[in-house]
Short mmCIF file of C-alpha atoms in Angstrom, two decimals:
data_model
loop_
_atom_site.label_atom_id
_atom_site.label_comp_id
_atom_site.label_asym_id
_atom_site.label_seq_id
_atom_site.Cartn_x
_atom_site.Cartn_y
_atom_site.Cartn_z
CA MET B 1 -192.78 -34.27 63.06
CA ILE B 2 -190.84 -31.55 64.92
CA HIS B 3 -187.92 -31.82 62.51
CA ARG B 4 -190.24 -31.78 59.48
CA LEU B 5 -191.83 -28.58 60.76
CA ALA B 6 -188.41 -27.08 61.40
CA THR B 7 -187.32 -27.97 57.85
CA ARG B 8 -190.44 -26.33 56.46
CA ALA B 9 -189.79 -23.20 58.54
CA LEU B 10 -186.18 -22.97 57.38
CA ARG B 11 -187.33 -22.88 53.77
CA GLY B 12 -188.70 -19.41 54.52
CA PHE B 13 -185.16 -18.12 54.97
CA ASP B 14 -182.45 -17.36 52.44
CA PRO B 15 -180.88 -20.78 51.65
CA GLU B 16 -177.46 -19.96 53.07
CA ASP B 17 -178.95 -18.41 56.21
CA ALA B 18 -181.15 -21.48 56.63
CA HIS B 19 -178.09 -23.70 56.41
CA GLY B 20 -176.36 -21.65 59.10
CA LEU B 21 -179.40 -21.97 61.36
CA ALA B 22 -179.49 -25.73 60.82
CA ILE B 23 -175.83 -26.03 61.80
CA ALA B 24 -176.46 -23.91 64.90
CA GLY B 25 -179.41 -26.09 65.90
CA LEU B 26 -177.39 -29.26 65.51
CA LYS B 27 -174.59 -27.82 67.64
CA LEU B 28 -177.19 -27.15 70.36
CA GLY B 29 -178.24 -30.82 70.30
CA LEU B 30 -181.53 -30.28 68.48
CA GLY B 31 -180.98 -32.90 65.80
CA PRO B 32 -182.86 -36.21 65.57
CA ARG B 33 -181.61 -39.53 66.91
CA ALA B 34 -182.17 -42.42 64.56
CA PRO B 35 -183.27 -45.93 65.57
CA ALA B 36 -180.89 -48.87 65.17
CA ASP B 37 -180.18 -49.86 61.58
CA PRO B 38 -181.53 -53.06 60.02
CA PRO B 39 -178.68 -55.63 60.16
CA ILE B 40 -178.84 -56.17 56.39
CA LEU B 41 -177.50 -52.64 55.87
CA ALA B 42 -174.21 -53.22 57.72
CA THR B 43 -171.40 -53.10 55.19
CA GLU B 44 -167.74 -52.28 54.62
CA LEU B 45 -166.11 -49.56 52.54
CA ALA B 46 -162.35 -49.82 51.93
CA GLY B 47 -161.89 -51.60 55.25
CA MET B 48 -164.14 -49.20 57.16
CA ALA B 49 -167.08 -50.84 58.96
CA LEU B 50 -170.31 -48.93 58.31
CA PRO B 51 -173.63 -49.50 60.12
CA ASN B 52 -175.33 -48.59 56.83
CA PRO B 53 -174.20 -47.44 53.37
CA VAL B 54 -175.94 -44.04 53.39
CA GLY B 55 -173.44 -41.21 53.90
CA LEU B 56 -173.71 -37.46 54.20
CA ALA B 57 -172.02 -35.76 51.26
CA PRO B 58 -169.62 -32.85 51.81
CA GLY B 59 -170.89 -29.31 51.68
CA PHE B 60 -173.26 -29.66 54.60
CA ASP B 61 -170.59 -29.80 57.32
CA LYS B 62 -167.89 -27.72 55.68
CA ASN B 63 -165.96 -26.97 58.86
CA ALA B 64 -166.30 -30.31 60.72
CA GLU B 65 -168.72 -28.84 63.26
CA VAL B 66 -171.61 -31.31 63.36
CA PHE B 67 -170.37 -34.71 62.18
CA GLY B 68 -171.37 -36.21 65.56
CA PRO B 69 -175.01 -35.08 65.40
CA MET B 70 -175.27 -36.21 61.77
CA LEU B 71 -173.97 -39.67 62.65
CA ALA B 72 -176.54 -39.75 65.47
CA ALA B 73 -179.22 -38.74 62.93
CA GLY B 74 -178.59 -42.04 61.16
CA PHE B 75 -175.93 -41.52 58.52
CA GLY B 76 -173.56 -44.45 58.16
CA PHE B 77 -170.66 -42.07 57.56
CA VAL B 78 -170.13 -38.32 57.24
CA GLU B 79 -167.79 -36.48 54.87
CA CYS B 80 -166.75 -33.01 56.04
CA GLY B 81 -165.40 -30.19 53.89
CA THR B 82 -164.42 -29.13 51.38
CA VAL B 83 -161.47 -27.77 53.39
CA THR B 84 -158.63 -25.72 51.93
CA PRO B 85 -155.28 -24.93 53.59
CA LYS B 86 -156.07 -21.24 54.09
CA PRO B 87 -159.47 -19.89 55.15
CA GLN B 88 -161.39 -18.32 52.31
CA ALA B 89 -164.66 -16.46 52.00
CA GLY B 90 -165.76 -18.08 48.75
CA ASN B 91 -167.75 -16.36 46.06
CA PRO B 92 -170.01 -13.33 46.69
CA ARG B 93 -173.55 -13.89 47.92
CA PRO B 94 -176.12 -14.83 46.81
CA ARG B 95 -174.46 -18.11 45.86
CA LEU B 96 -176.93 -20.80 46.94
CA PHE B 97 -180.34 -21.24 45.31
CA ARG B 98 -183.28 -23.55 46.02
CA LEU B 99 -185.09 -24.80 42.94
CA SER B 100 -188.17 -26.06 44.79
CA GLU B 101 -190.21 -26.95 41.71
CA ASP B 102 -187.33 -29.13 40.51
CA ARG B 103 -186.29 -30.50 43.92
CA ALA B 104 -182.83 -29.19 43.08
CA VAL B 105 -180.14 -26.79 44.27
CA ILE B 106 -177.66 -24.59 42.42
CA ASN B 107 -174.57 -23.47 44.27
CA ARG B 108 -171.52 -21.43 43.43
CA MET B 109 -170.12 -21.35 46.96
CA GLY B 110 -166.45 -21.43 45.95
CA PHE B 111 -165.01 -23.57 48.76
CA ASN B 112 -165.92 -21.12 51.54
CA ASN B 113 -164.45 -22.55 54.74
CA ALA B 114 -162.56 -21.66 57.91
CA GLY B 115 -159.34 -23.33 56.80
CA LEU B 116 -157.31 -26.37 57.66
CA GLU B 117 -156.29 -25.48 61.22
CA ALA B 118 -159.86 -24.87 62.45
CA PHE B 119 -160.99 -28.05 60.68
CA ALA B 120 -158.19 -30.10 62.25
CA ALA B 121 -158.91 -28.80 65.75
CA ARG B 122 -162.48 -30.07 65.54
CA LEU B 123 -161.69 -33.33 63.77
CA ALA B 124 -159.09 -34.16 66.43
CA ARG B 125 -161.97 -34.55 68.89
CA ARG B 126 -163.71 -37.14 66.73
CA GLY B 127 -165.18 -40.10 68.58
CA ALA B 128 -166.66 -43.28 67.14
CA GLY B 129 -167.94 -43.41 63.58
CA VAL B 130 -166.52 -42.97 60.10
CA VAL B 131 -165.76 -39.32 59.29
CA GLY B 132 -164.00 -38.38 56.06
CA ALA B 133 -162.25 -35.20 54.97
CA ASN B 134 -162.87 -33.67 51.55
CA LEU B 135 -159.73 -31.83 50.44
CA GLY B 136 -159.64 -28.86 48.08
CA ALA B 137 -157.31 -26.13 46.86
CA ASN B 138 -157.41 -22.42 47.56
CA LYS B 139 -158.61 -20.25 44.70
CA ASP B 140 -155.47 -18.10 44.79
CA SER B 141 -153.03 -20.96 45.33
CA GLU B 142 -149.81 -20.90 43.34
CA ASP B 143 -149.43 -24.68 43.73
CA ARG B 144 -152.77 -26.44 43.95
CA LEU B 145 -151.17 -29.87 44.14
CA ALA B 146 -149.32 -28.75 47.26
CA ASP B 147 -152.65 -27.69 48.79
CA TYR B 148 -153.92 -31.26 48.54
CA THR B 149 -150.78 -32.77 50.05
CA ALA B 150 -150.89 -30.18 52.85
CA GLY B 151 -154.41 -31.27 53.74
CA LEU B 152 -153.42 -34.91 53.69
CA ARG B 153 -150.45 -34.32 55.99
CA ARG B 154 -152.33 -32.14 58.48
CA LEU B 155 -155.33 -34.43 58.85
CA TRP B 156 -153.47 -37.74 58.75
CA GLY B 157 -154.59 -39.87 61.68
CA MET B 158 -157.69 -37.72 62.25
CA ALA B 159 -159.89 -38.46 59.23
CA SER B 160 -161.18 -41.97 58.54
CA TYR B 161 -160.61 -41.40 54.83
CA PHE B 162 -159.77 -38.64 52.36
CA THR B 163 -161.56 -37.44 49.25
CA ILE B 164 -159.62 -35.51 46.64
CA ASN B 165 -162.06 -32.96 45.23
CA ILE B 166 -160.95 -31.87 41.77
CA SER B 167 -164.44 -31.63 40.33
CA SER B 168 -166.12 -28.55 41.80
CA PRO B 169 -167.19 -26.22 38.99
CA ASN B 170 -166.92 -23.18 41.27
CA THR B 171 -163.13 -22.82 41.51
CA PRO B 172 -161.78 -21.67 38.14
CA GLY B 173 -159.51 -24.21 36.48
CA LEU B 174 -159.99 -26.90 39.12
CA ARG B 175 -161.62 -29.43 36.79
CA ALA B 176 -158.53 -29.29 34.57
CA LEU B 177 -156.94 -31.57 37.20
CA GLN B 178 -159.17 -34.35 35.85
CA THR B 179 -157.09 -34.53 32.66
CA LYS B 180 -154.78 -37.54 32.52
CA ALA B 181 -151.39 -35.83 32.84
CA ALA B 182 -152.50 -33.48 35.63
CA LEU B 183 -154.30 -36.25 37.50
CA ASP B 184 -151.31 -38.57 37.21
CA GLU B 185 -149.06 -35.91 38.76
CA LEU B 186 -151.55 -35.10 41.53
CA LEU B 187 -152.17 -38.69 42.55
CA GLY B 188 -148.47 -39.48 42.35
CA ARG B 189 -147.69 -36.67 44.79
CA LEU B 190 -150.49 -37.69 47.13
CA VAL B 191 -149.42 -41.35 47.22
CA GLN B 192 -145.80 -40.31 47.76
CA THR B 193 -146.89 -38.04 50.63
CA ALA B 194 -148.99 -40.79 52.21
CA ASP B 195 -146.12 -43.28 51.97
CA ALA B 196 -143.95 -40.91 54.01
CA LEU B 197 -146.53 -40.56 56.80
CA PRO B 198 -146.95 -42.95 59.78
CA GLN B 199 -148.05 -46.28 58.38
CA GLY B 200 -150.01 -47.52 61.37
CA VAL B 201 -152.91 -45.40 60.12
CA ALA B 202 -155.49 -46.72 57.66
CA ALA B 203 -156.66 -43.78 55.56
CA PRO B 204 -158.09 -44.77 52.17
CA MET B 205 -158.15 -42.13 49.46
CA PHE B 206 -161.01 -41.51 47.03
CA LEU B 207 -161.18 -39.28 43.97
CA LYS B 208 -164.35 -37.22 43.44
CA VAL B 209 -165.21 -36.63 39.79
CA ALA B 210 -167.65 -34.54 37.80
CA PRO B 211 -170.68 -36.02 36.03
CA ASP B 212 -169.80 -34.04 32.91
CA LEU B 213 -167.32 -36.56 31.51
CA GLU B 214 -167.01 -38.28 28.15
CA ASP B 215 -166.32 -42.01 27.85
CA ALA B 216 -162.65 -41.45 26.96
CA GLU B 217 -162.21 -39.27 30.05
CA ILE B 218 -163.81 -41.92 32.24
CA GLU B 219 -161.46 -44.56 30.88
CA ALA B 220 -158.41 -42.33 31.43
CA ILE B 221 -159.44 -41.47 35.00
CA ALA B 222 -160.13 -45.12 35.82
CA GLU B 223 -156.72 -46.21 34.54
CA THR B 224 -154.95 -43.47 36.51
CA VAL B 225 -156.84 -44.23 39.73
CA ALA B 226 -156.07 -47.93 39.40
CA ALA B 227 -152.41 -47.30 38.60
CA HIS B 228 -151.95 -45.27 41.78
CA GLY B 229 -153.87 -47.70 43.97
CA LEU B 230 -156.58 -45.37 45.26
CA ALA B 231 -159.44 -46.97 47.15
CA GLY B 232 -162.12 -45.64 44.87
CA VAL B 233 -163.96 -42.97 42.92
CA ILE B 234 -166.92 -40.92 44.13
CA VAL B 235 -169.39 -40.32 41.31
CA SER B 236 -170.32 -37.50 41.18
CA ASN B 237 -170.04 -33.83 42.01
CA THR B 238 -172.54 -31.23 40.77
CA THR B 239 -173.15 -30.66 37.07
CA VAL B 240 -172.75 -27.57 34.91
CA ALA B 241 -175.30 -29.01 32.47
CA ARG B 242 -178.83 -27.62 32.53
CA PRO B 243 -181.61 -30.07 31.76
CA PRO B 244 -185.08 -28.55 31.39
CA LEU B 245 -185.93 -26.88 34.72
CA ARG B 246 -189.03 -25.01 35.93
CA SER B 247 -187.72 -22.89 38.81
CA ARG B 248 -187.06 -19.19 38.40
CA SER B 249 -183.47 -19.62 39.62
CA ALA B 250 -182.71 -22.15 36.89
CA SER B 251 -180.53 -19.68 34.98
CA GLU B 252 -178.15 -19.09 37.89
CA THR B 253 -174.55 -20.15 37.30
CA GLY B 254 -172.95 -22.83 39.46
CA GLY B 255 -173.24 -26.55 40.05
CA LEU B 256 -176.66 -28.17 39.86
CA SER B 257 -177.54 -30.94 42.34
CA GLY B 258 -180.68 -32.71 43.46
CA ALA B 259 -183.30 -34.68 41.56
CA PRO B 260 -182.25 -33.67 38.00
CA LEU B 261 -178.80 -35.16 38.65
CA MET B 262 -180.05 -38.63 39.59
CA GLY B 263 -180.24 -40.04 36.08
CA PRO B 264 -177.09 -38.51 34.58
CA SER B 265 -174.89 -39.26 37.60
CA THR B 266 -176.11 -42.86 37.78
CA ALA B 267 -175.33 -43.32 34.09
CA VAL B 268 -171.77 -42.07 34.69
CA LEU B 269 -171.54 -44.37 37.73
CA SER B 270 -172.43 -47.35 35.52
CA ARG B 271 -169.75 -46.34 33.02
CA PHE B 272 -167.17 -46.10 35.81
CA ARG B 273 -168.20 -49.58 36.94
CA GLU B 274 -167.28 -50.97 33.55
CA ALA B 275 -164.03 -49.00 33.43
CA ALA B 276 -163.07 -50.00 36.99
CA ALA B 277 -163.43 -53.72 36.27
CA GLY B 278 -163.29 -54.43 40.00
CA ARG B 279 -159.98 -52.63 40.57
CA PHE B 280 -161.40 -49.96 42.88
CA LEU B 281 -164.60 -49.12 44.73
CA LEU B 282 -167.34 -46.71 43.72
CA VAL B 283 -169.49 -44.39 45.83
CA GLY B 284 -172.69 -43.11 44.23
CA VAL B 285 -173.80 -39.50 44.72
CA GLY B 286 -176.29 -37.28 42.94
CA GLY B 287 -180.04 -36.91 43.23
CA ILE B 288 -180.71 -39.47 45.97
CA ALA B 289 -184.00 -38.69 47.70
CA SER B 290 -185.48 -42.13 48.41
CA GLY B 291 -184.64 -45.73 49.15
CA ALA B 292 -185.30 -46.52 45.49
CA ASP B 293 -182.70 -43.94 44.45
CA ALA B 294 -180.11 -45.37 46.83
CA TYR B 295 -180.89 -48.89 45.61
CA ALA B 296 -180.46 -47.80 41.97
CA LYS B 297 -176.98 -46.48 42.76
CA ILE B 298 -176.05 -49.70 44.54
CA ARG B 299 -177.30 -51.84 41.68
CA ALA B 300 -175.23 -49.64 39.35
CA GLY B 301 -172.14 -50.71 41.30
CA ALA B 302 -171.88 -48.36 44.28
CA ALA B 303 -170.51 -49.88 47.48
CA ALA B 304 -172.04 -46.91 49.36
CA VAL B 305 -173.96 -43.73 48.59
CA GLN B 306 -174.05 -40.12 49.74
CA LEU B 307 -176.71 -37.41 49.74
CA TYR B 308 -177.16 -33.79 50.73
CA SER B 309 -179.50 -31.72 48.52
CA ALA B 310 -182.61 -33.75 49.36
CA LEU B 311 -182.20 -32.75 53.02
CA VAL B 312 -183.05 -29.19 51.99
CA PHE B 313 -186.55 -30.32 51.08
CA GLU B 314 -187.09 -33.39 53.28
CA GLY B 315 -185.19 -32.67 56.49
CA PRO B 316 -182.95 -34.97 58.53
CA GLY B 317 -185.61 -37.66 58.98
CA LEU B 318 -185.12 -38.56 55.32
CA VAL B 319 -182.13 -40.78 56.05
CA THR B 320 -184.20 -43.12 58.27
CA ARG B 321 -186.85 -43.49 55.56
CA ILE B 322 -184.21 -44.19 52.92
CA LYS B 323 -182.62 -46.90 55.04
CA ARG B 324 -185.94 -48.54 55.84
CA ASP B 325 -186.95 -48.70 52.19
CA LEU B 326 -183.49 -49.77 51.05
CA ALA B 327 -183.48 -52.69 53.49
CA ALA B 328 -186.91 -53.77 52.23
CA MET B 329 -185.74 -53.67 48.59
CA LEU B 330 -182.61 -55.70 49.31
CA GLN B 331 -184.68 -58.34 51.08
CA ALA B 332 -187.38 -58.38 48.38
CA ASP B 333 -184.78 -59.15 45.72
CA GLY B 334 -183.15 -61.87 47.80
CA PHE B 335 -179.89 -60.08 48.57
CA ARG B 336 -178.21 -60.77 51.89
CA SER B 337 -176.10 -57.61 51.92
CA VAL B 338 -175.38 -54.32 50.23
CA ALA B 339 -172.13 -55.71 48.83
CA GLU B 340 -173.96 -58.61 47.20
CA ALA B 341 -176.41 -56.23 45.52
CA ALA B 342 -173.61 -53.97 44.29
CA ALA B 343 -171.74 -56.89 42.77
CA ALA B 344 -174.77 -58.45 41.06
CA ARG B 345 -175.30 -57.86 37.35
#
C-alpha cells in the first residue's frame, strides 16, 4: 500500500523528475522486498539461472545504480543502460511523456547516461543475481561499431549478459544498423572482440530490435543473428508508429511504449519465432502490464520477458502480481515450467 501511494504521488511530478525521485528512494533502501517466487517460475536463459522469467527492461536503471533493489523487488533479472562510451546529456527536455489515458509512455531521451566508466564502477560491485548491460553508441560517434565493442570490452566479466541496442528511434541513424550488411559487420566485430577476451567468462549476447520491421527484415535479421551465434533477440524496443491514442501528449515525437505496444510487439515476436526455428532464444518486451500479458509473450515463444512502462502507472508491486498470475496460468494449462510453455505450439 505504501508503494502504491508513493507511485500515485510521483505521478504529480514531471515524468523525468519522478523517475529521478524513484531512483533516489531506491538508493535509500525504500523499495519493496518481494516474497519468494513460486517454484514453477524458475527457469534458464542462455545458461543463466533465473528465479523467475520477469525482467526489468533497460531505461529504468540507466547508470547501474539500483539493480540490487530491483532484484530485491522481485525481478528475475535486471538490464541496466543504455550505456554509451562517453557520457552524454541526451536530447533537450521535455523528453519523457506520460499518456495516462492510454497507459503508455513516449520518450525521446537520446541515450542520456553518465558513461561507461561510471557504469563499470557500479557494476563491478554487483553481487548475486543476473544483471545485464545494454550497450549503445554515442550520438556524435565517428565509429558507432567501435562504441559497441568498447562497451563489450570494458564490461566483460562484470555483466551477466550483453544487449546490443541498435533499435532506439531517438539516436539519428541508429536503426540503419538493423540492415543486413550493417548488422553483419557489427555482429562480426562483436564476436571477434568477444573471442579475444578471457574465455572463462560466460557472457551471452542478445540483439534488441525494433517492432517496426517488415517480414523480409525479420528474416534477414534472424539469419544474421543465427550465423554469428548470438544467444538471442529481444523483441522489441519502442515504436515510432502511432495507433489511435487519446492522451494530449500523443503527438509528441519519440518512441511509444506501454499498453498500445502489446499487440504489435507480440505479433513481431511470433514472426521472429518462426524465423528463428529454434536457433536462438527470444525475450518478449512491449506492453506487459499483467500476468496474462507475460503469459501471452511466453506462449508466443519468449523464454523470458521484460517490462518497464507499466511501472509508471502500477508501481513496483506490479512484478509480484504478474508472477503470481503467471504461475497460476501455467499451472491451469498443465505446464510444468516456463520453458515448456514457450516451446508449446
